[in-house]
Amino acid sequence: MNSATQTLLTSLRTTISNIQANKQTFLISVMTIAISVGILGLFLIIFLNLNALLTSWNQHVQLVVYLKNDISFAEKSDLQDLFKSNSKIQSMEEINKEKAWEEFKLTQKNSGGLELDLGFNPLPDSYRIRFKPSENRSLHISEFAEQVQGNRGVESVEYGKKWIDRFEKFMIFCQVFLLGVGVLLSLGLILIISNTIRLSIYSRQEEIELMLLIGATPSFVKIPFMLEGIFQGLIGSLVSLGFMGAVYSYLKNQFQPSIDSIARGMEFQFISQPFLLILVGLSMLIGFVASYISTYQYMQVLNKK
Amino acid sequence: MIQLFNVIKNYGSGKPALDDVSIKIEKGEFVFLTGPSGAGKTTILKILFGWEHFEEGQVLVQGINVGRLDPGNIHTLRRSMGVIFQDYKLLPNKTVFENVAFAQEVTNRDQKKIKFKTWEALKNVGLTPKKDSFPPQLSGGEQQRVAIARAMVNTPPIILADEPTGNLDQEISNEILKLFEEINRNGATIVFATHSQEILKPGKHRVIVLNRGKVVSS
Ligand SMILES: Nc1ncnc2c1ncn2[C@@H]1O[C@H](COP(=O)(O)OP(=O)(O)O)[C@@H](O)[C@H]1O
Ligand SMILES: [Mg+2]
């Protein structure tokens, strides 16, 4: 056994006995971490699901190009060439105004509305264009829409742009919010954990002083407390994520059908794997920073003596 | 091996605890540090292992300039010495065996050798029957011997002992003195602080006498 692993083993034993000696403060600290990670995780779940919803809606967005009534044959075939030349387009459907009117009337009737009979057809001819699923699908759509808009014979284009833009802005706000909450909770946790570690240090004061007097290195003294902080972060986040995972699978079983009806093909999301790792890693990092602060401060006090 | 040059130590107001102290101790020597209570014996020992700062002068221990030593490196100095504290400083919630093993664990000795060396040190001070007792269950002399075992277990080149026969009766004091002489024969340099005149009587070792922070004779 080399001396590094031996130090680690000895430290680990000290850490465990420290935890046993201060079970209550340890548990309180772990619970605080768990609750904080829970809050962050909850926001993350909401965010991820909104994001998935946005993506799922985005994938259903299609471009409708309304044609002028007096569009010439040449203009129409120019338009069709333009559609064919774009590789992002999945399919294109021509809908003449009679068909559109029938469809419209049918949906009105089915939803229990009045049966419309205006005596004339107010709808123009149109093309309904579907795009292939891709990362920047909505960007492609809006770019292409602008291109089409300029063509002769085109009355107007429609693809719910404003609405998507607004939703996307809202998602950016969510990201900033999430980051803000994360930073605040992290700072709070650092304060709380460093306090528990400080208590742990003071309960071992006599032993620490002796260790240093008989030749222990500062890091030998510090490592058990650093480990304690890291453990708190690890256990706290695991408890929290485990609990959330259980609640998630319960909710998913209960509500997946109603989600299906809001957004077809969207699955109720849990925190995705990279975010799980980030949350656990972040908690451990917070534990490390917090215990580093306490041990550093304690050593400064000792050195001043 | 150990040298103090014109050391001045002031704990605060009043006259200095050490006033221009110069001492030289050779490798392998056995030296008594004596003088009345408050003379500065403990202060000298504390300075030697970097527990107290001093205002002026220089201190060299095994080539280490103690006054210039960075707090992060004090362990290099302390690993070259075994210290027996006036108040023993045994950990009350560890057994005798664990207390002695502890000195090796914190200095990262080979785990396999720790048991063996702890056993050997306890045998040297005659405490193997008490290895599973806790310090509060021991007599003063026994606690003293645990402290000695802990100081010698890493076989340091220097042993600093602060009143190791403090409150012990004459017979036990002589036993303990013999222990130190034995350690000394094995090559360690010994600095033995005591206010007792009894123990100096045989006159076998060099004596440095302090009074009110000054070296009176050496
Ligand atoms: N921590 C301290 N704070 C203030 N004064 C101290 C401290 N330690 C020792 N002194 C003073 O320094 C002088 C020397 O003390 P010390 O070295 O303990 O003497 P000795 O060990 O010879 O009895 C005494 O006057 C004592 O009162
Ligand atoms: Mg003293």
Coordinates of C-alpha atoms and ligand atoms in Angstrom, one line a residue:
Chain A
M1 CA 0.0 0.0 0.0
N2 CA 1.5 3.3 -0.9
S3 CA 1.4 6.3 1.4
A4 CA -1.3 8.2 -0.5
T5 CA -3.8 5.4 -0.3
Q6 CA -2.9 4.9 3.3
T7 CA -3.5 8.6 4.1
L8 CA -6.8 8.4 2.3
L9 CA -7.8 5.3 4.3
T10 CA -6.8 6.8 7.6
S11 CA -8.6 10.0 6.7
L12 CA -11.7 8.1 5.7
R13 CA -11.7 6.4 9.1
T14 CA -11.4 9.8 10.8
T15 CA -14.2 11.2 8.6
I16 CA -16.5 8.3 9.5
S17 CA -15.9 8.7 13.2
N18 CA -16.3 12.5 12.9
I19 CA -19.7 11.9 11.3
Q20 CA -20.7 9.4 14.0
A21 CA -19.7 11.8 16.7
N22 CA -21.7 14.6 15.1
K23 CA -24.6 12.6 13.6
Q24 CA -27.2 15.3 14.1
T25 CA -25.4 18.2 12.5
F26 CA -24.4 15.9 9.7
L27 CA -28.0 14.9 9.1
I28 CA -29.3 18.4 9.3
S29 CA -26.6 19.5 6.7
V30 CA -27.4 16.6 4.4
M31 CA -31.2 17.4 4.6
T32 CA -30.5 21.0 3.8
I33 CA -28.5 20.0 0.8
A34 CA -31.2 17.6 -0.2
I35 CA -33.9 20.2 0.0
S36 CA -31.8 22.7 -2.0
V37 CA -30.9 20.2 -4.7
G38 CA -34.6 19.3 -4.7
I39 CA -35.6 22.9 -5.3
L40 CA -33.1 23.2 -8.1
G41 CA -34.1 19.9 -9.5
L42 CA -37.7 20.8 -9.5
F43 CA -37.0 24.0 -11.5
L44 CA -34.8 21.9 -13.8
I45 CA -37.6 19.4 -14.4
I46 CA -40.1 22.2 -15.2
F47 CA -37.5 23.8 -17.5
L48 CA -36.6 20.6 -19.3
N49 CA -40.3 19.8 -19.8
L50 CA -41.1 23.2 -21.2
N51 CA -38.1 22.8 -23.5
A52 CA -39.4 19.4 -24.6
L53 CA -42.8 20.9 -25.2
L54 CA -41.3 23.7 -27.2
T55 CA -39.4 21.2 -29.3
S56 CA -42.4 19.0 -29.8
W57 CA -44.5 22.0 -30.9
N58 CA -41.7 23.2 -33.1
Q59 CA -41.5 19.9 -34.9
H60 CA -45.2 20.3 -35.7
V61 CA -45.0 23.8 -37.0
Q62 CA -45.6 24.0 -40.7
L63 CA -45.4 26.8 -43.2
V64 CA -48.6 27.8 -45.0
V65 CA -48.2 29.9 -48.1
Y66 CA -51.4 31.7 -49.2
L67 CA -51.6 32.6 -52.8
K68 CA -53.1 35.6 -54.5
N69 CA -56.3 34.9 -56.4
D70 CA -54.7 36.2 -59.6
I71 CA -51.5 34.2 -59.4
S72 CA -50.2 33.3 -62.9
F73 CA -49.2 29.8 -64.0
A74 CA -45.6 30.9 -64.4
E75 CA -45.5 32.4 -60.9
K76 CA -46.9 29.2 -59.5
S77 CA -44.4 27.0 -61.1
D78 CA -41.6 29.3 -59.9
L79 CA -42.9 28.8 -56.4
Q80 CA -43.0 25.1 -56.8
D81 CA -39.4 25.1 -58.0
L82 CA -38.4 27.1 -55.0
F83 CA -40.0 24.5 -52.7
K84 CA -38.3 21.6 -54.5
S85 CA -34.9 23.2 -54.4
N86 CA -34.9 23.4 -50.6
S87 CA -33.5 20.2 -49.0
K88 CA -35.0 21.0 -45.6
I89 CA -38.5 20.5 -46.9
Q90 CA -40.1 17.2 -46.2
S91 CA -43.3 17.4 -48.0
M92 CA -45.5 19.9 -49.8
E93 CA -49.2 19.8 -50.3
E94 CA -51.3 22.0 -52.5
I95 CA -54.6 22.9 -51.1
N96 CA -57.1 24.6 -53.3
K97 CA -59.6 26.9 -51.7
E98 CA -62.5 24.6 -52.1
K99 CA -60.8 21.9 -50.1
A100 CA -59.7 24.3 -47.5
W101 CA -63.1 25.7 -47.1
E102 CA -64.6 22.2 -46.7
E103 CA -62.0 21.4 -44.1
F104 CA -62.7 24.6 -42.2
K105 CA -66.4 24.1 -42.2
L106 CA -66.0 20.5 -41.0
T107 CA -63.8 21.5 -38.0
Q108 CA -66.3 24.3 -37.1
K109 CA -69.1 21.8 -37.1
N110 CA -67.2 19.1 -35.2
S111 CA -66.4 21.6 -32.5
G112 CA -70.0 22.4 -32.1
G113 CA -69.9 25.8 -33.7
L114 CA -72.4 27.3 -36.1
E115 CA -72.7 25.9 -39.6
L116 CA -71.3 28.5 -41.8
D117 CA -72.8 29.4 -45.1
L118 CA -71.5 32.7 -46.4
G119 CA -72.5 32.0 -49.9
F120 CA -68.9 32.5 -51.1
N121 CA -65.5 31.1 -50.2
P122 CA -63.3 33.6 -48.3
L123 CA -60.2 31.4 -48.4
P124 CA -57.3 31.6 -50.9
D125 CA -55.4 28.7 -52.5
S126 CA -52.5 27.7 -50.4
Y127 CA -49.5 25.4 -50.0
R128 CA -48.9 23.6 -46.8
I129 CA -45.2 22.8 -46.3
R130 CA -43.7 20.4 -43.8
F131 CA -40.1 20.6 -42.8
K132 CA -37.8 17.8 -41.9
P133 CA -37.2 17.5 -38.1
S134 CA -33.9 19.1 -37.3
E135 CA -32.1 21.2 -34.6
N136 CA -32.8 24.6 -36.2
R137 CA -36.0 23.7 -37.7
S138 CA -37.9 26.9 -36.7
L139 CA -34.9 29.0 -37.9
H140 CA -35.1 27.3 -41.3
I141 CA -38.8 27.9 -41.5
S142 CA -38.6 31.6 -40.7
E143 CA -35.7 32.0 -43.2
F144 CA -37.6 30.2 -45.9
A145 CA -40.8 32.1 -45.1
E146 CA -39.0 35.4 -45.7
Q147 CA -37.7 34.1 -49.0
V148 CA -41.1 33.0 -50.1
Q149 CA -42.8 36.1 -48.9
G150 CA -41.0 38.2 -51.5
N151 CA -42.2 36.1 -54.4
R152 CA -44.9 37.3 -56.8
G153 CA -48.2 35.8 -56.4
V154 CA -47.8 35.2 -52.7
E155 CA -50.4 36.8 -50.6
S156 CA -49.0 35.9 -47.2
V157 CA -47.2 33.3 -45.2
E158 CA -48.0 31.9 -41.8
Y159 CA -46.2 29.7 -39.3
G160 CA -46.9 31.0 -35.8
K161 CA -43.6 32.9 -35.7
K162 CA -44.5 35.5 -33.0
W163 CA -45.7 32.8 -30.7
I164 CA -42.6 30.7 -31.0
D165 CA -40.4 33.7 -30.6
R166 CA -42.1 34.6 -27.4
F167 CA -41.9 31.1 -26.1
E168 CA -38.2 31.0 -26.9
K169 CA -37.6 34.3 -25.1
F170 CA -39.4 32.9 -22.2
M171 CA -37.1 29.9 -22.2
I172 CA -34.1 32.1 -22.1
F173 CA -35.6 33.9 -19.1
C174 CA -36.1 30.5 -17.6
Q175 CA -32.4 29.7 -18.1
V176 CA -31.3 32.9 -16.4
F177 CA -33.7 32.3 -13.6
L178 CA -32.5 28.7 -13.1
L179 CA -28.9 30.0 -13.0
G180 CA -29.8 32.6 -10.5
V181 CA -31.6 30.2 -8.2
G182 CA -28.6 27.8 -8.6
V183 CA -26.1 30.4 -7.6
L184 CA -28.1 31.6 -4.6
L185 CA -28.7 28.1 -3.3
S186 CA -25.0 27.3 -3.8
L187 CA -24.0 30.3 -1.7
G188 CA -26.5 29.4 1.0
L189 CA -25.3 25.8 1.1
I190 CA -21.6 26.9 1.3
L191 CA -22.5 28.9 4.4
I192 CA -24.4 26.1 6.0
I193 CA -22.0 23.3 5.2
S194 CA -18.9 25.3 6.3
N195 CA -20.7 25.9 9.5
T196 CA -21.3 22.2 10.1
I197 CA -17.7 21.5 9.2
R198 CA -16.6 24.2 11.6
L199 CA -18.6 22.5 14.4
S200 CA -17.0 19.2 13.5
I201 CA -13.5 20.7 13.6
Y202 CA -14.1 22.3 17.0
S203 CA -15.3 19.0 18.4
R204 CA -11.9 17.6 17.4
Q205 CA -9.9 20.6 18.4
E206 CA -7.8 18.8 21.0
E207 CA -7.0 16.0 18.7
I208 CA -6.1 18.3 15.8
E209 CA -3.8 20.4 17.9
L210 CA -2.0 17.3 19.1
M211 CA -1.8 15.9 15.6
L212 CA 0.0 19.1 14.5
L213 CA 2.2 19.1 17.5
I214 CA 3.4 15.5 16.8
G215 CA 4.2 16.2 13.2
A216 CA 1.1 15.8 11.1
T217 CA 1.0 17.8 7.9
P218 CA -1.7 20.4 7.5
S219 CA -3.3 18.5 4.7
F220 CA -3.4 15.3 6.8
V221 CA -5.4 17.3 9.3
K222 CA -7.6 18.9 6.6
I223 CA -8.4 15.9 4.4
P224 CA -10.9 14.2 6.8
F225 CA -13.0 17.4 7.0
M226 CA -12.8 18.0 3.3
L227 CA -14.1 14.4 2.8
E228 CA -16.8 15.1 5.3
G229 CA -18.0 18.1 3.3
I230 CA -17.8 16.2 0.0
F231 CA -19.8 13.3 1.6
Q232 CA -22.5 15.7 2.7
G233 CA -22.8 17.0 -0.8
L234 CA -22.8 13.5 -2.3
I235 CA -25.3 12.0 0.1
G236 CA -27.6 15.1 0.1
S237 CA -27.8 15.2 -3.6
L238 CA -28.3 11.4 -4.0
V239 CA -31.1 11.4 -1.4
S240 CA -32.8 14.3 -3.1
L241 CA -32.5 12.9 -6.7
G242 CA -33.6 9.5 -5.5
F243 CA -36.6 10.9 -3.9
M244 CA -37.4 13.0 -7.0
G245 CA -36.9 10.0 -9.2
A246 CA -39.5 8.1 -7.2
V247 CA -42.0 11.0 -7.3
Y248 CA -41.3 11.3 -11.0
S249 CA -42.1 7.8 -11.9
Y250 CA -45.3 8.0 -9.9
L251 CA -46.4 11.1 -11.6
K252 CA -45.5 9.8 -15.0
N253 CA -47.7 6.8 -14.6
Q254 CA -50.5 9.0 -13.5
F255 CA -50.3 11.8 -16.1
Q256 CA -48.5 10.5 -19.2
P257 CA -51.9 10.1 -21.0
S258 CA -52.9 13.7 -20.5
I259 CA -49.5 14.9 -21.6
D260 CA -49.9 12.9 -24.8
S261 CA -53.0 14.9 -25.5
I262 CA -51.3 18.2 -25.1
A263 CA -48.2 17.4 -27.1
R264 CA -48.2 14.3 -29.2
G265 CA -45.0 12.3 -28.9
M266 CA -43.7 14.2 -25.9
E267 CA -42.6 12.3 -22.9
F268 CA -42.8 13.6 -19.4
Q269 CA -39.1 14.2 -18.8
F270 CA -37.0 13.6 -15.7
I271 CA -33.7 15.5 -15.1
S272 CA -31.6 14.2 -18.0
Q273 CA -28.4 12.4 -17.3
P274 CA -25.9 15.2 -17.8
F275 CA -27.9 17.4 -15.5
L276 CA -28.0 14.6 -12.9
L277 CA -24.3 14.4 -13.0
I278 CA -24.0 18.2 -12.8
L279 CA -26.2 18.3 -9.8
V280 CA -24.3 15.6 -7.9
G281 CA -21.0 17.1 -9.0
L282 CA -22.1 20.6 -8.0
S283 CA -23.2 19.4 -4.5
M284 CA -19.8 17.7 -4.0
L285 CA -18.0 20.8 -5.2
I286 CA -20.0 22.9 -2.8
G287 CA -19.1 20.6 0.0
F288 CA -15.5 20.7 -1.0
V289 CA -15.4 24.5 -1.1
A290 CA -17.3 24.9 2.1
S291 CA -15.0 22.5 4.0
Y292 CA -12.0 24.1 2.4
I293 CA -13.1 27.5 3.7
S294 CA -13.6 26.2 7.3
T295 CA -10.3 24.2 7.5
Y296 CA -8.4 27.1 6.0
Q297 CA -9.8 29.5 8.5
Y298 CA -9.1 27.2 11.3
M299 CA -5.5 26.7 10.2
Q300 CA -5.1 30.5 10.0
V301 CA -6.3 30.8 13.6
L302 CA -3.9 28.1 14.7
N303 CA -0.9 29.7 12.9
K304 CA -1.6 33.0 14.5
K305 CA -1.2 31.5 18.0
Chain B
M1 CA 22.3 19.8 16.5
I2 CA 20.4 22.4 18.6
Q3 CA 21.5 25.9 18.9
L4 CA 19.9 29.1 20.3
F5 CA 21.5 32.4 19.6
N6 CA 20.6 35.4 21.7
V7 CA 16.9 34.5 21.8
I8 CA 14.4 36.9 23.3
K9 CA 10.9 35.8 23.9
N10 CA 8.2 38.1 25.1
Y11 CA 4.7 36.9 25.9
G12 CA 3.3 40.4 26.2
S13 CA 3.7 43.0 28.8
G14 CA 6.3 42.7 31.6
K15 CA 9.8 41.3 31.4
P16 CA 10.7 38.8 28.7
A17 CA 10.2 35.1 29.4
L18 CA 13.6 34.5 27.7
D19 CA 16.1 37.2 27.8
D20 CA 19.1 36.8 25.5
V21 CA 19.4 33.0 25.7
S22 CA 22.2 31.2 23.9
I23 CA 22.5 27.5 24.2
K24 CA 24.3 24.8 22.2
I25 CA 23.5 21.1 22.5
E26 CA 25.5 18.5 20.6
K27 CA 24.2 15.4 18.8
G28 CA 23.7 12.5 21.2
E29 CA 24.0 14.7 24.4
F30 CA 21.7 14.3 27.4
V31 CA 21.0 17.7 28.9
F32 CA 19.0 18.8 31.9
L33 CA 17.3 22.1 31.6
T34 CA 16.6 23.3 35.1
G35 CA 15.6 26.3 37.2
P36 CA 12.8 27.4 39.4
S37 CA 9.2 27.5 38.2
G38 CA 8.8 30.3 35.7
A39 CA 12.4 30.4 34.7
G40 CA 11.6 29.7 31.0
K41 CA 12.2 26.0 30.6
T42 CA 8.9 25.2 28.9
T43 CA 9.2 28.3 26.7
I44 CA 12.6 27.0 25.4
L45 CA 11.1 23.6 24.5
K46 CA 8.1 25.2 22.8
I47 CA 10.3 27.4 20.7
L48 CA 12.4 24.4 19.8
F49 CA 9.4 22.6 18.2
G50 CA 7.8 25.6 16.7
W51 CA 4.9 26.1 19.1
E52 CA 5.9 29.6 20.1
H53 CA 7.3 32.4 18.1
F54 CA 10.2 34.5 19.4
E55 CA 11.0 38.1 18.9
E56 CA 14.7 38.1 18.4
G57 CA 17.7 35.8 17.9
Q58 CA 18.0 32.6 15.9
V59 CA 17.2 29.0 16.6
L60 CA 18.7 26.1 14.6
V61 CA 17.5 22.5 15.0
Q62 CA 19.2 20.0 12.8
G63 CA 20.0 22.7 10.3
I64 CA 16.4 24.0 10.2
N65 CA 16.1 27.7 10.9
V66 CA 13.1 27.5 13.2
G67 CA 12.3 31.3 13.1
R68 CA 12.1 31.3 9.3
L69 CA 10.0 28.1 9.0
D70 CA 6.8 28.4 7.1
P71 CA 3.7 27.2 9.0
G72 CA 3.1 24.7 6.3
N73 CA 6.4 23.1 6.9
I74 CA 6.6 22.9 10.7
H75 CA 5.9 19.2 10.4
T76 CA 9.3 18.6 9.0
L77 CA 10.8 20.1 12.2
R78 CA 8.4 18.2 14.5
R79 CA 9.0 14.9 12.9
S80 CA 12.6 15.1 13.9
M81 CA 11.6 15.2 17.6
G82 CA 9.5 13.3 20.1
V83 CA 7.9 15.6 22.7
I84 CA 6.7 14.7 26.2
F85 CA 4.4 17.5 27.2
Q86 CA 4.1 18.7 30.8
D87 CA 0.4 17.9 30.7
Y88 CA 1.0 14.6 28.7
K89 CA -1.6 15.5 26.0
L90 CA -3.0 12.0 25.8
L91 CA -6.3 11.6 24.0
P92 CA -8.8 10.5 26.6
N93 CA -11.1 8.6 24.2
K94 CA -8.3 6.5 22.7
T95 CA -6.8 3.5 24.4
V96 CA -3.1 3.4 25.5
F97 CA -2.3 1.4 22.4
E98 CA -4.2 3.7 20.1
N99 CA -2.6 6.8 21.6
V100 CA 0.9 5.4 20.8
A101 CA -0.1 4.2 17.4
F102 CA -1.6 7.6 16.7
A103 CA 1.8 9.3 16.6
Q104 CA 2.7 6.9 13.7
E105 CA -0.6 7.2 11.9
V106 CA -0.4 11.0 11.7
T107 CA 3.1 10.9 10.3
N108 CA 2.1 8.3 7.8
R109 CA 4.3 5.4 8.9
D110 CA 3.9 2.1 7.2
Q111 CA 0.6 0.6 8.5
K112 CA 2.1 -2.9 8.8
K113 CA 4.9 -1.7 11.1
I114 CA 2.6 0.4 13.4
K115 CA 1.3 -2.5 15.5
F116 CA 4.7 -4.0 16.0
K117 CA 6.4 -0.7 16.8
T118 CA 3.6 0.3 19.2
W119 CA 3.9 -3.0 21.0
E120 CA 7.7 -2.5 21.2
A121 CA 7.4 1.0 22.6
L122 CA 4.8 -0.1 25.2
K123 CA 7.1 -2.9 26.2
N124 CA 10.0 -0.5 26.7
V125 CA 8.0 1.5 29.2
G126 CA 6.5 -1.6 30.8
L127 CA 2.9 -0.8 29.9
T128 CA 1.8 -3.8 27.8
P129 CA -0.6 -5.0 30.4
K130 CA -2.4 -1.6 30.2
K131 CA -2.6 -1.3 26.5
D132 CA -6.4 -1.4 26.3
S133 CA -7.0 1.0 29.2
F134 CA -8.0 4.6 28.6
P135 CA -5.7 7.4 30.0
P136 CA -8.1 8.6 32.6
Q137 CA -8.0 5.1 34.2
L138 CA -4.2 5.3 34.6
S139 CA -2.1 6.7 37.4
G140 CA 0.1 9.8 36.8
G141 CA 3.2 7.7 36.4
E142 CA 1.5 5.4 33.9
Q143 CA 0.2 8.3 31.8
Q144 CA 3.7 9.7 31.9
R145 CA 5.0 6.5 30.5
V146 CA 2.4 6.4 27.7
A147 CA 3.5 9.9 26.7
I148 CA 7.1 8.6 26.7
A149 CA 6.2 5.6 24.6
R150 CA 4.4 7.9 22.1
A151 CA 7.4 10.3 21.9
M152 CA 9.9 7.5 21.2
V153 CA 7.8 5.3 19.0
N154 CA 9.0 7.0 15.8
T155 CA 12.6 6.8 17.0
P156 CA 13.2 10.5 16.5
P157 CA 16.8 11.9 16.7
I158 CA 15.7 14.4 19.4
I159 CA 13.6 13.9 22.5
L160 CA 12.2 16.9 24.3
A161 CA 10.7 16.2 27.8
D162 CA 9.0 18.8 29.9
E163 CA 9.0 17.8 33.6
P164 CA 8.5 14.1 32.8
T165 CA 8.9 13.3 36.4
G166 CA 6.7 16.1 37.5
N167 CA 4.5 14.8 40.2
L168 CA 6.0 11.4 40.6
D169 CA 7.7 9.9 43.6
Q170 CA 11.4 9.4 43.8
E171 CA 11.3 5.7 42.9
I172 CA 9.2 6.1 39.7
S173 CA 11.2 9.2 38.8
N174 CA 14.4 7.2 38.8
E175 CA 12.8 4.5 36.7
I176 CA 11.7 7.1 34.1
L177 CA 15.1 8.7 34.1
K178 CA 16.6 5.3 33.4
L179 CA 14.2 5.0 30.4
F180 CA 15.5 8.3 29.0
E181 CA 19.1 7.2 29.5
E182 CA 18.3 4.1 27.6
I183 CA 16.8 6.1 24.7
N184 CA 19.9 8.3 24.9
R185 CA 22.2 5.3 24.6
N186 CA 20.4 4.3 21.4
G187 CA 21.5 7.6 19.9
A188 CA 18.8 10.2 20.6
T189 CA 19.6 13.6 21.8
I190 CA 17.7 14.3 25.0
V191 CA 16.6 17.7 26.5
F192 CA 15.1 17.1 29.9
A193 CA 13.4 20.0 31.6
T194 CA 12.9 19.7 35.3
H195 CA 12.7 21.8 38.4
S196 CA 13.6 18.9 40.7
Q197 CA 17.0 19.0 42.2
E198 CA 16.8 15.4 43.4
I199 CA 17.0 14.0 39.9
L200 CA 20.1 16.0 39.0
K201 CA 22.1 14.7 42.0
P202 CA 23.9 11.8 40.5
G203 CA 25.6 14.4 38.2
K204 CA 25.9 12.1 35.2
H205 CA 24.7 14.7 32.7
R206 CA 25.2 18.2 31.6
V207 CA 23.0 20.8 33.4
I208 CA 21.8 24.1 32.0
V209 CA 20.4 26.4 34.7
L210 CA 17.9 29.1 33.9
N211 CA 16.6 31.8 36.1
R212 CA 14.1 34.5 35.1
G213 CA 14.7 33.9 31.5
K214 CA 18.5 34.0 31.6
V215 CA 21.0 31.2 31.4
V216 CA 22.8 31.1 34.7
S217 CA 25.2 28.3 34.0
S218 CA 25.6 25.7 31.3
Ligands
LIG1 N1 1.2 31.5 27.3 C1 1.8 32.4 28.2 N2 1.4 33.7 28.2 C2 2.0 34.6 29.0 N3 3.0 34.3 29.8 C3 3.5 33.1 29.8 C4 3.0 32.1 29.0 N4 3.7 30.9 29.1 C5 4.6 31.3 30.0 N5 4.6 32.6 30.4 C6 5.5 33.2 31.3 O1 6.8 33.1 30.9 C7 7.7 32.8 31.9 C8 8.3 31.4 31.7 O2 7.4 30.4 31.7 P1 7.7 28.9 31.5 O3 8.6 28.8 30.3 O4 6.5 28.1 31.5 O5 8.6 28.5 32.7 P2 9.0 27.1 33.3 O6 8.6 26.1 32.4 O7 10.4 27.2 33.6 O8 8.2 27.0 34.6 C9 6.8 32.8 33.2 O9 7.0 34.1 33.8 C10 5.4 32.6 32.7 O10 4.5 33.3 33.5
MG2 MG 7.2 24.5 32.6

